[in-house]
Coordinates of C-alpha atoms and ligand atoms in Angstrom, one line a residue:
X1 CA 31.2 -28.2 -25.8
X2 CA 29.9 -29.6 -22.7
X3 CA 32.3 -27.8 -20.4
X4 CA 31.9 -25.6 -17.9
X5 CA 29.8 -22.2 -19.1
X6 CA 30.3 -18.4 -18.3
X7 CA 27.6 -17.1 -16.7
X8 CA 26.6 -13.7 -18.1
X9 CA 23.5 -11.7 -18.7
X10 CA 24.9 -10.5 -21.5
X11 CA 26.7 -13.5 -23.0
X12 CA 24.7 -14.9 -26.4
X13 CA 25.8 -17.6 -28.3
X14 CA 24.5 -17.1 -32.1
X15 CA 25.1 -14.4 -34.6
X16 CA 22.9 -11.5 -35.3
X17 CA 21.2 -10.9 -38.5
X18 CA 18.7 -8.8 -39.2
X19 CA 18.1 -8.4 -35.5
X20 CA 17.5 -12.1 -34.7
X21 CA 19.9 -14.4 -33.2
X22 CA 20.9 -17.1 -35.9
X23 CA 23.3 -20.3 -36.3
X24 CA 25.4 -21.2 -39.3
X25 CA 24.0 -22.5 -42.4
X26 CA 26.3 -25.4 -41.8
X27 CA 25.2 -25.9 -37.8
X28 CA 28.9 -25.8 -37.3
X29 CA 30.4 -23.4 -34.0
X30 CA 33.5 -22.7 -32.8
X31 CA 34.6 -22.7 -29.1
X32 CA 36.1 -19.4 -27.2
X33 CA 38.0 -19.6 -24.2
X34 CA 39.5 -17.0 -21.4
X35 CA 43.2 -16.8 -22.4
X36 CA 44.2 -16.8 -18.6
X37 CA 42.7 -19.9 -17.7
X38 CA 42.3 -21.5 -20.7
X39 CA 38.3 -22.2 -19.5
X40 CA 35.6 -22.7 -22.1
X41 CA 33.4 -19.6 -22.3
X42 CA 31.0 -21.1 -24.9
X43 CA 30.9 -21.3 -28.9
X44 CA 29.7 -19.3 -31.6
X45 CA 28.5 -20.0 -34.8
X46 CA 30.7 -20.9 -37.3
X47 CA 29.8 -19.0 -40.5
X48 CA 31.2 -18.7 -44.1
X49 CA 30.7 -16.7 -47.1
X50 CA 27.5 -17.9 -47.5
X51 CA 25.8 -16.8 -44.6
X52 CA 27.9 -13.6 -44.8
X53 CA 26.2 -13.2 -48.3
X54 CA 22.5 -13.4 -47.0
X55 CA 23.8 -11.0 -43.9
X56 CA 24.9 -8.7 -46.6
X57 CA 21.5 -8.8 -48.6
X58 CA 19.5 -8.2 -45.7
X59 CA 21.7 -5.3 -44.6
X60 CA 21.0 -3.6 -48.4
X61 CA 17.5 -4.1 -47.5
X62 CA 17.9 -2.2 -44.2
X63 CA 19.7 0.1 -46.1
X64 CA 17.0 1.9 -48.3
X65 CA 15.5 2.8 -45.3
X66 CA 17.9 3.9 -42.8
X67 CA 19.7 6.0 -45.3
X68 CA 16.7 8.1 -45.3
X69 CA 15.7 8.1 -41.3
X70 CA 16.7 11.9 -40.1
X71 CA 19.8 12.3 -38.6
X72 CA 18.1 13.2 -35.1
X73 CA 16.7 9.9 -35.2
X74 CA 19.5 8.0 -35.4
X75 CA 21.2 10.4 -33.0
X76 CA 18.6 9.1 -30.7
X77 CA 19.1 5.4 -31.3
X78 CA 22.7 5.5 -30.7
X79 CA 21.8 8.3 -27.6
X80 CA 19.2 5.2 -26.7
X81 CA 22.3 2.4 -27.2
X82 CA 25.2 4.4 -25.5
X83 CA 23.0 4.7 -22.3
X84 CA 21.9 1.1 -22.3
X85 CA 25.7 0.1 -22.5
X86 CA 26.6 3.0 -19.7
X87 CA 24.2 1.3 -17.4
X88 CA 25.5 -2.7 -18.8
X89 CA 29.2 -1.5 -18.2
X90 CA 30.2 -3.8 -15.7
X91 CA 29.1 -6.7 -17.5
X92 CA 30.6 -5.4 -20.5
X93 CA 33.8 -5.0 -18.7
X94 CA 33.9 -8.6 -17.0
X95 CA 32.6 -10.3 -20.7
X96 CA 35.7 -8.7 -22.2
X97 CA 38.3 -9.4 -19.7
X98 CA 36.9 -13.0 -19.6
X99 CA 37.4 -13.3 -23.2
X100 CA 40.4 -11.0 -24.0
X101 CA 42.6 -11.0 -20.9
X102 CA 43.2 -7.4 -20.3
X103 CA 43.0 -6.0 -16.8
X104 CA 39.3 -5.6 -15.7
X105 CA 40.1 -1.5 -15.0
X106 CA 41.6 -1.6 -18.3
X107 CA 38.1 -3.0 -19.9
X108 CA 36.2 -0.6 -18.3
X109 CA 38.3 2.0 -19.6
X110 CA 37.6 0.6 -22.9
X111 CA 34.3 0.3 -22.9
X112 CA 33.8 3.6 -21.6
X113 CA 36.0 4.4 -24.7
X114 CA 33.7 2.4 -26.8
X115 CA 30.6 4.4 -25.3
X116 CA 32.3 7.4 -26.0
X117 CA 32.0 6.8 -30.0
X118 CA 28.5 5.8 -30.4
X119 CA 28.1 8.9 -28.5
X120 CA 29.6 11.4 -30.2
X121 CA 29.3 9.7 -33.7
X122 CA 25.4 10.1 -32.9
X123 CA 26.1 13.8 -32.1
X124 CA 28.5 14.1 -34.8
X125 CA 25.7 12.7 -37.9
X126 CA 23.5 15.8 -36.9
X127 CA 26.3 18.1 -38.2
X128 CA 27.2 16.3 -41.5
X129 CA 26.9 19.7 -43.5
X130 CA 26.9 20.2 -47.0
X131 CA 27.7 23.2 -49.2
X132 CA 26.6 25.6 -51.5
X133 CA 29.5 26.8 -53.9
X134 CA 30.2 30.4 -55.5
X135 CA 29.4 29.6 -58.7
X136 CA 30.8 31.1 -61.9
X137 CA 27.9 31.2 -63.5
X138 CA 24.8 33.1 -62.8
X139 CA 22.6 30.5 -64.7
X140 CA 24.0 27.9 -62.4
X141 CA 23.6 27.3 -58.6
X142 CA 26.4 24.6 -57.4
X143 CA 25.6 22.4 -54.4
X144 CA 27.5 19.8 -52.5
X145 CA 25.1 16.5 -50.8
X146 CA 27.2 14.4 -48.3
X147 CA 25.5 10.6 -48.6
X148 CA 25.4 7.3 -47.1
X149 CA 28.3 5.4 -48.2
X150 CA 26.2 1.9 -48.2
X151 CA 26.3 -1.9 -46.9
X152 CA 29.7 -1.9 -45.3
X153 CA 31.9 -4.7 -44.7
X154 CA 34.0 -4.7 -41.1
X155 CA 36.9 -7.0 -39.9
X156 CA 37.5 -6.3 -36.5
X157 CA 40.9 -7.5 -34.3
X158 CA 40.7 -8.8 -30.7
X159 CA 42.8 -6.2 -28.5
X160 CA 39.8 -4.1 -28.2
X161 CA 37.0 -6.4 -28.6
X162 CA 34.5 -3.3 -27.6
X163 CA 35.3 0.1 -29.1
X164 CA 36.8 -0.9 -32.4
X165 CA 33.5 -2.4 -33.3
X166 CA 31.6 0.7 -31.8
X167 CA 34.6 3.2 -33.4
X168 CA 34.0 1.7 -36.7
X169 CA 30.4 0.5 -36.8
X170 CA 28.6 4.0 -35.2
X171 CA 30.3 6.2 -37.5
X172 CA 28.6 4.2 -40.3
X173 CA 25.3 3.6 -38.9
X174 CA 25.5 7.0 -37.7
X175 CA 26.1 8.3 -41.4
X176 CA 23.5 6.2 -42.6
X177 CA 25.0 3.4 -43.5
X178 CA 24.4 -0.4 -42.5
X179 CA 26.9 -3.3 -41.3
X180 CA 27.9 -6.8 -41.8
X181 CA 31.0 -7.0 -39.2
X182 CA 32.8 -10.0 -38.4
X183 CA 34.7 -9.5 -35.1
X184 CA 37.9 -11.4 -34.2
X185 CA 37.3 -15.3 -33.3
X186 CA 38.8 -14.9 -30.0
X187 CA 36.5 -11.8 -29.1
X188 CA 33.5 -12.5 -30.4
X189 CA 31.4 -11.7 -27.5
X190 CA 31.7 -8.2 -26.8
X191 CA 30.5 -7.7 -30.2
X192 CA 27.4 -9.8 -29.8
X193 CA 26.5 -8.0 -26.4
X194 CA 26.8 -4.7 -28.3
X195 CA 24.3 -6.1 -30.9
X196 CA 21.5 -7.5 -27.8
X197 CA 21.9 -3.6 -25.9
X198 CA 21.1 -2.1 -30.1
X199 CA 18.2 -4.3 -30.2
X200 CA 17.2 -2.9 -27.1
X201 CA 17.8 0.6 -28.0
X202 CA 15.5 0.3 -31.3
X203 CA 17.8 0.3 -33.7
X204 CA 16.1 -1.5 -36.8
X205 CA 16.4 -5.2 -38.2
X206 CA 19.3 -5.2 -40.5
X207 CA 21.2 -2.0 -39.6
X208 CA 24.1 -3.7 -37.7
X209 CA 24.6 -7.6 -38.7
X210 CA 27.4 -9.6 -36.9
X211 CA 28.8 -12.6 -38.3
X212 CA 30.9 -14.6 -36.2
X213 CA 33.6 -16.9 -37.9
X214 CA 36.5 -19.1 -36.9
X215 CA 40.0 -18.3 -38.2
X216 CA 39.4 -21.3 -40.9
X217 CA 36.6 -19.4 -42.3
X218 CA 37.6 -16.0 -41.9
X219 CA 39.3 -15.9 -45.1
X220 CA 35.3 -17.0 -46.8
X221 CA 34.0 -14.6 -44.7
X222 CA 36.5 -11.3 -45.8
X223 CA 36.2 -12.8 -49.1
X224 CA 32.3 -12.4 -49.6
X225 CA 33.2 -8.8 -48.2
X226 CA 35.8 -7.6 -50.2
X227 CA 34.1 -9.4 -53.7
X228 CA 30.1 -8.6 -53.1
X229 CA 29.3 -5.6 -55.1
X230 CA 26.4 -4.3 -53.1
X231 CA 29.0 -3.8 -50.6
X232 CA 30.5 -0.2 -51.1
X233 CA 32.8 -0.1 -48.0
X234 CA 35.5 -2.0 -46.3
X235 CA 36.6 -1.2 -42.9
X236 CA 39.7 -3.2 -41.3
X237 CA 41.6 -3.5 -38.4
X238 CA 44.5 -5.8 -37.5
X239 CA 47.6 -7.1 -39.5
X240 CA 49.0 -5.0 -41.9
X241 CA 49.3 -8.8 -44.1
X242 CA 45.5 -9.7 -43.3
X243 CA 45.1 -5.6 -44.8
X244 CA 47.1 -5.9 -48.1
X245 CA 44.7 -9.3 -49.0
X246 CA 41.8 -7.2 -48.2
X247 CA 42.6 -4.5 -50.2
X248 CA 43.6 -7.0 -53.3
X249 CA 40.2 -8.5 -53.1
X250 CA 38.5 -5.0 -53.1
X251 CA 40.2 -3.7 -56.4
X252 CA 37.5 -5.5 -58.2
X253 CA 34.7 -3.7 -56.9
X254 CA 36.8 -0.6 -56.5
X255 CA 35.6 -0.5 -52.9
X256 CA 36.8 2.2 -50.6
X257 CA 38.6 1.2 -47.9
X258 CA 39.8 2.4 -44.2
X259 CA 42.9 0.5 -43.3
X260 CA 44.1 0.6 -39.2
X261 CA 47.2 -2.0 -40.0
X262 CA 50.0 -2.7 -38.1
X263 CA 52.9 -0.1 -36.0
X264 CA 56.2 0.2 -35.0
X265 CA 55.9 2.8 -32.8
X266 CA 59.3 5.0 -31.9
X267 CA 59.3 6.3 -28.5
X268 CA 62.1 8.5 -28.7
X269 CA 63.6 10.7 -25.1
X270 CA 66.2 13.3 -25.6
X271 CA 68.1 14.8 -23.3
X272 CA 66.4 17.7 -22.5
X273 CA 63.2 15.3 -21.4
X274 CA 61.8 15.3 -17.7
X275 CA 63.1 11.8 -16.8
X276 CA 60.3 10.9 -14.7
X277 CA 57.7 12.0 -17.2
X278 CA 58.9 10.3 -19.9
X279 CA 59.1 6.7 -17.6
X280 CA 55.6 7.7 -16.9
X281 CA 55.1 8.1 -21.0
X282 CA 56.9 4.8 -21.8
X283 CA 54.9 2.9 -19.2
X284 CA 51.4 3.8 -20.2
X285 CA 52.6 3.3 -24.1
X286 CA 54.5 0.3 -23.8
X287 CA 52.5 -2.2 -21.3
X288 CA 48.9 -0.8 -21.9
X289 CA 47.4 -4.4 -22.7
X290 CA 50.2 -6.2 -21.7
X291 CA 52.2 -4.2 -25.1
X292 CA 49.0 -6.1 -27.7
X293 CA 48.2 -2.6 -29.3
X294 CA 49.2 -1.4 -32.3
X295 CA 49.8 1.9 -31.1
X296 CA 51.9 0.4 -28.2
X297 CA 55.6 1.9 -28.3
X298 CA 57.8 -0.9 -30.3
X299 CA 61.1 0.8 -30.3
X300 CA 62.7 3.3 -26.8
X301 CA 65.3 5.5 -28.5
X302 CA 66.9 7.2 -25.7
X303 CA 69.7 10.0 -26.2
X304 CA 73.2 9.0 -24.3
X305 CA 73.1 11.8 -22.0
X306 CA 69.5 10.3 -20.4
X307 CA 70.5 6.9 -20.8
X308 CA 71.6 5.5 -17.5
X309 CA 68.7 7.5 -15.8
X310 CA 66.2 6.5 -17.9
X311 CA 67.1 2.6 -17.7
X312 CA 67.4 2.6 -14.3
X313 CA 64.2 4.5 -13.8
X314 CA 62.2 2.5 -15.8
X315 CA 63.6 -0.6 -14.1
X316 CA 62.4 0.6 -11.0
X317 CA 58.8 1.7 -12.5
X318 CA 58.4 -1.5 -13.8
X319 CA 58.9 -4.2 -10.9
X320 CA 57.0 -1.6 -8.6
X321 CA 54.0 -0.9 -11.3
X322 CA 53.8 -4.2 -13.3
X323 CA 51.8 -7.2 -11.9
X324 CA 50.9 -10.1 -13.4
X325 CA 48.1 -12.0 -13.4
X326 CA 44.1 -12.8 -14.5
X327 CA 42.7 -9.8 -14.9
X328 CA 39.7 -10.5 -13.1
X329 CA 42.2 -10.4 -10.0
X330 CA 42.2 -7.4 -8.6
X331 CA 45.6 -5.7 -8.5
X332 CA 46.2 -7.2 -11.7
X333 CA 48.1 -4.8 -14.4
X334 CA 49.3 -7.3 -16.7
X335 CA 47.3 -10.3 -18.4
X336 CA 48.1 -12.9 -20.5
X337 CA 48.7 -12.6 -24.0
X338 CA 45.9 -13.3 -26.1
X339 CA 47.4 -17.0 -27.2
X340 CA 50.3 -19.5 -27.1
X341 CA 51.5 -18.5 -30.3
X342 CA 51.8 -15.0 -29.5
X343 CA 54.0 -15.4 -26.1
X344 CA 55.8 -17.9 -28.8
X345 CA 56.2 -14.9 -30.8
X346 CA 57.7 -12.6 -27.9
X347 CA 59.9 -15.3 -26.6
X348 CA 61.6 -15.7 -30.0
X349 CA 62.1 -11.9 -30.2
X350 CA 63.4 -11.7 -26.8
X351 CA 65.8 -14.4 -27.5
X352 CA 66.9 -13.0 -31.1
X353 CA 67.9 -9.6 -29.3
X354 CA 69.6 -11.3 -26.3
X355 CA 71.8 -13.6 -28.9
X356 CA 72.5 -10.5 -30.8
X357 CA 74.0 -9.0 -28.1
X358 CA 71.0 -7.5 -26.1
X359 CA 70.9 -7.2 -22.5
X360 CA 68.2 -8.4 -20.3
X361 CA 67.3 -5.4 -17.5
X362 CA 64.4 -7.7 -16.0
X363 CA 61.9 -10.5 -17.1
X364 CA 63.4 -11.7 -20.8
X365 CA 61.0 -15.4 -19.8
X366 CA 57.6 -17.2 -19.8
X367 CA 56.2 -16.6 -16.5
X368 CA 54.8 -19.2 -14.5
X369 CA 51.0 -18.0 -14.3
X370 CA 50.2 -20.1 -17.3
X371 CA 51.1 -21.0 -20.8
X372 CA 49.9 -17.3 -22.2
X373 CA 51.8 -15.2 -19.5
X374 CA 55.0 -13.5 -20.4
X375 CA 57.3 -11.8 -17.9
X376 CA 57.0 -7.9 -18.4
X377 CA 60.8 -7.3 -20.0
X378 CA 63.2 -4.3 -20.0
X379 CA 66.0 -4.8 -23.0
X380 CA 68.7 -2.9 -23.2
X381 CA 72.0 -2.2 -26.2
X382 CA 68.9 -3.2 -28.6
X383 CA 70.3 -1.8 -31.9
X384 CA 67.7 -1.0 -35.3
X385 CA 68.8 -4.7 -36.9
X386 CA 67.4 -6.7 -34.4
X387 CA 64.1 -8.1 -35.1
X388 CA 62.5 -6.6 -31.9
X389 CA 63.3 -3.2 -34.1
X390 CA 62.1 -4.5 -37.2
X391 CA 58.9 -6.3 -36.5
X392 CA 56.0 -5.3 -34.5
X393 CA 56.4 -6.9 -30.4
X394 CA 52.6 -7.0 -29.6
X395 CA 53.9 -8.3 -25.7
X396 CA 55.3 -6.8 -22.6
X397 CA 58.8 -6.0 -23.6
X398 CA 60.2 -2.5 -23.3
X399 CA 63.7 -2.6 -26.2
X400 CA 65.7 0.4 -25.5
X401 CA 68.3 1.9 -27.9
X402 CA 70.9 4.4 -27.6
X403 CA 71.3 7.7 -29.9
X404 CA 73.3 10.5 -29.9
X405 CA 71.9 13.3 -32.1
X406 CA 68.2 14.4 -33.4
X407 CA 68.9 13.4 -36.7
X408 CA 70.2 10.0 -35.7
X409 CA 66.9 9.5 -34.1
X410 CA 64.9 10.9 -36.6
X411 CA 66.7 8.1 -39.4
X412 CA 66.2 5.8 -37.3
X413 CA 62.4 6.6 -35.8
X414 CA 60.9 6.9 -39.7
X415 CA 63.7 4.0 -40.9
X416 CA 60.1 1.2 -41.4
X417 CA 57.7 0.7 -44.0
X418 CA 55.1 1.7 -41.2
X419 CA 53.7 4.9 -39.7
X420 CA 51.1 4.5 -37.2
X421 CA 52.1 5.9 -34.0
X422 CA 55.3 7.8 -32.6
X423 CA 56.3 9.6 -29.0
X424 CA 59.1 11.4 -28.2
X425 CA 60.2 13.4 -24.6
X426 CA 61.6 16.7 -24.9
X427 CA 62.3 20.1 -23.2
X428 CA 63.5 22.0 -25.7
X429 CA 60.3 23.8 -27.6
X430 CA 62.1 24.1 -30.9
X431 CA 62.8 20.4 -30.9
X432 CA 59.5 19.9 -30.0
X433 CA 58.4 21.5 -33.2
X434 CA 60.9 19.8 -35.6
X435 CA 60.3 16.9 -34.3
X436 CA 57.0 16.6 -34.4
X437 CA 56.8 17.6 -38.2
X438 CA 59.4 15.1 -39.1
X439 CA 58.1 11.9 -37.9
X440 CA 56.6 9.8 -40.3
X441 CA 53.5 8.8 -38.7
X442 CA 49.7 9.8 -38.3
X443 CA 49.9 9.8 -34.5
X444 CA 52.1 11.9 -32.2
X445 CA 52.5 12.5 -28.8
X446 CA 54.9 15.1 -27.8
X447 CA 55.6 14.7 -23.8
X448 CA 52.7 12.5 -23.8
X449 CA 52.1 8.5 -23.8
X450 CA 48.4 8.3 -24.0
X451 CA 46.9 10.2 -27.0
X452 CA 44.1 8.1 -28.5
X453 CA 40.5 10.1 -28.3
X454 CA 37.1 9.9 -29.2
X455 CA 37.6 13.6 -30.5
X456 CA 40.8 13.4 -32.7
X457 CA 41.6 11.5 -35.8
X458 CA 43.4 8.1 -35.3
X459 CA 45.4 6.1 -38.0
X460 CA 48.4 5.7 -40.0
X461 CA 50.6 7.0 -42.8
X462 CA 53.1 4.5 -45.1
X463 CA 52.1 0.8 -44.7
X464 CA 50.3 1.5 -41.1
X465 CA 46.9 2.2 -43.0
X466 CA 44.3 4.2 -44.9
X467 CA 41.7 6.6 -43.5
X468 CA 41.2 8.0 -40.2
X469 CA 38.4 6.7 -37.4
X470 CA 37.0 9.2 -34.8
X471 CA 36.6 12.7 -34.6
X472 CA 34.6 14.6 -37.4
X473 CA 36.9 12.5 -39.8
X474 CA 35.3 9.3 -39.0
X475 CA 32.0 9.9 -39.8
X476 CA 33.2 11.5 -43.8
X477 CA 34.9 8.0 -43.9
X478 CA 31.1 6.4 -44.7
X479 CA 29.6 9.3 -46.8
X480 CA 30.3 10.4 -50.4
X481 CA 30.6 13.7 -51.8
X482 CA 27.7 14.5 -54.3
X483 CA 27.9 17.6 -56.2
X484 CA 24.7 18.6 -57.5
X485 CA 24.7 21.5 -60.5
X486 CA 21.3 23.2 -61.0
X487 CA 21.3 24.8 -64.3
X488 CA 17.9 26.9 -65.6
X489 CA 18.0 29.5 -63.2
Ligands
ADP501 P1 46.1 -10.8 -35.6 O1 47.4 -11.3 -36.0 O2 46.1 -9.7 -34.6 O3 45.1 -11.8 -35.3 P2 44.9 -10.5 -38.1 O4 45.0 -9.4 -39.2 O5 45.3 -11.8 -38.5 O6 45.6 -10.0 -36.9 O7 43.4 -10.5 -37.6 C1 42.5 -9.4 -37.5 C2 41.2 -9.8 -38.0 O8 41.3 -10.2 -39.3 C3 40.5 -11.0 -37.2 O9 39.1 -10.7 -37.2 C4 40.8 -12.1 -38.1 O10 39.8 -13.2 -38.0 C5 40.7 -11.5 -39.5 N1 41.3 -12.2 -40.6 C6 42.5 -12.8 -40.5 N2 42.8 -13.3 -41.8 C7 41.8 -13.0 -42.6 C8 41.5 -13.1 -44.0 N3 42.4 -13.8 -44.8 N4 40.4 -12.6 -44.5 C9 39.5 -11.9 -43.7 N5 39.8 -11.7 -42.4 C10 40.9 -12.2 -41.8

């Protein structure tokens, strides 16, 4: 590992465990590189289930003390931590586009994003009411305690290498909790410069432990997590597969569990839609980093009597909006995918549709940036068989179908085992209504392409997941409900 470094203030190569940096038990790393150059930025430790075992023990230890520090303490550690990475946000920016790809304005967007929760999840512990119940009896006085879940285990993805550690790991500390996360081996870094900024902003030894792991030990790492009995909580994001092990090897400890798994998000646009709106909708859901989020819209349904518009509007949108490049280059809207294996992935899908009897609008091809750039697509006469329907695209391809009534869409928008996000464009307000009750899914955006907030709930319904993250919801997610009965009186 020799090669050429990243230079970054905020770039540390070890793990953090009870707020020292700290190597595998077995010395070994793993290297991370910049998926649009291929360029080493450094390695990481290399750990397994038995340094995520001691991480766990020492967060347990932190544990009987935070749980106990007053909510307006904490709310001024994460205040502390929030302004720290406000003022580090640059950095935090460049870190993650070096090791995730995205556009840098995109990064920044996301880290302000990631600000946002320890923000508000430090505003949001002060308000973690109870309540005092009618009771039935006048002898007894009924009260409800909301408590400090515990240690909790987090398994992070690498699409948003900043706020889903902060979305996940504030609203834990914030409720009292501690952590043992393990970010995503590609992203590790953003993750460790969010642990150096908490160490600055006081928060104690042992409240938020990061173990970085390769994707050989991962599976050791989730292991020790789901199985470790002091562990009371298990918070996941990424594959919906990766989610159903998890949730196998937490039935034995009867852990609870918040699941943000995998989408196949319907974008549907009826006739009654604002053409240019809805364009506008389908860009910001479809290519937002380069089409790798889960939320990202999988399938266009578009009604026959918008069709032609639509297409040819989107078309235009596209090879006017869409560039590709590093996203350390300014201009840049699109950056690579996060790996070979994923613009593998896209290709194959692309080339399933097209041999099915899709059409290619634009792009359908590698691009010639690099081995991890894919051209931004437009498919159109994609039908619901097609495996760009079925599975989950995570790249820059836009697959449009055509319908002709609501309830055809409808059959075919809530037609998957998942429910995570779905859109739809329309002008009609009683539509707007029906529609919006009858998709299947946790998220919703009526005549509107970007919905994720710090403020509302996010996460799925059907295979798409378990829980919600943000808003007030986020923070009950780590506390349990204690009723206490006081008889006597
Ligand atoms: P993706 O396909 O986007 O990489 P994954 O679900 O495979 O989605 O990965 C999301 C996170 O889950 C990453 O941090 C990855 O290392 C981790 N992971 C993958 N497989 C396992 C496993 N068997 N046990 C625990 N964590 C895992």
């Amino acid at each position: 590992d020799q090669g050429k470094r990243f230079a970054s203030s905020l770039l540390f190569d070890k793990a953090f465990v009870n707020g020292q940096w700290v190597s595998a038990k077995s010395g070994k790393t793993f290297e991370v590189t910049n998926p649009a150059t291929g360029e080493l930025l450094g390695t990481v430790p290399d750990m397994d289930g038995s340094d995520t075992r001691s991480a766990i023990e020492t967060a347990h230890k932190a544990f009987q003390t935070w749980r106990d520090v007053p909510a307006k303490e904490r709310c001024t550690v994460l205040r502390r931590w929030s302004d720290l990475c406000t003022q580090n946000k640059p950095e935090l920016a460049r870190l993650l586009t070096s090791e995730m790809g995205k556009p840098l304005k995109e990064a920044e967007g996301e880290v302000n994003y990631g600000i946002s929760f320890i923000e508000w999840f430090g505003e949001e512990a002060r308000r973690a009411y109870g309540d005092v119940i009618p009771s039935p009896t006048s002898s007894k006085r009924m009260l409800v305690l909301r408590q400090a879940i515990g240690v909790c285990g987090m398994i992070t993805p690498w699409n948003f290498p900043n706020a889903m550690i902060t979305r996940k790991a504030c609203a834990a500390i914030a409720a009292g909790c501690t952590v043992v996360l393990k970010p995503a081996e590609d992203t590790p870094y953003s993750a460790l410069a969010l642990c150096e900024l908490a160490k600055q902003a006081g928060l104690p030894e042992g409240v938020l432990n990061v173990v970085t792991a390769s994707r050989a030990n991962a599976p050791s790492v989730g292991k020790e997590l789901c199985e470790n009995p002091i562990v009371k909580k298990i918070s996941f994001t990424g594959s919906t597969n990766t989610g159903k092990t998890l949730l196998r090897q937490s039935a034995d400890t009867v852990k609870k569990a918040s699941m943000e798994l995998g989408g196949n998000a319907p974008f549907i646009v009826f006739d009654s839609a604002d053409v240019n709106a809805a364009v506008q909708g389908a860009m910001a859901s479809k290519f937002r980093c380069s089409g790798q989020t889960c939320v990202c819209a999988n399938r266009i349904l578009v009604q026959e009597g918008i069709y032609d518009r639509f297409v040819k509007r989107l078309a235009e949108v596209m090879n006017e909006e869409l560039k590709v490049g590093d996203g350390l280059e300014p201009g840049t809207t699109q950056g690579p995918l996060i790996n070979k294996a994923a613009v593998d992935k896209v290709d194959g899908l692309v080339q399933d549709a097209v041999k099915s009897g899709a059409k290619v609008v634009t792009g359908g091809k590698r691009h010639t940036k690099g081995s991890n750039f894919y051209h931004p697509t437009l498919l159109t006469d994609v039908t619901p068989k097609m495996r760009c329907s079925t599975e989950e695209i995570f790249g820059p391809v836009a697959a449009i179908m055509k319908f002709k009534t609501e309830e055809e869409a409808l059959a075919i928008a809530n037609a998957t085992q998942f429910g995570l996000a779905g859109y739809f464009y329309s002008g009609n307000i009683g539509q707007i209504w029906r529609v919006s009750e009858k998709l299947e899914y946790g998220l919703v955006g009526a005549n509107e392409g970007l919905i994720s907030a710090t403020e509302a709930p996010f996460g799925g319904v059907k295979e798409s997941g378990l829980g919600r993250e943000g808003g007030k919801y986020g923070l009950e997610e780590y506390m349990e409900i204690k009723y206490v009965c006081m008889g006597g009186i």
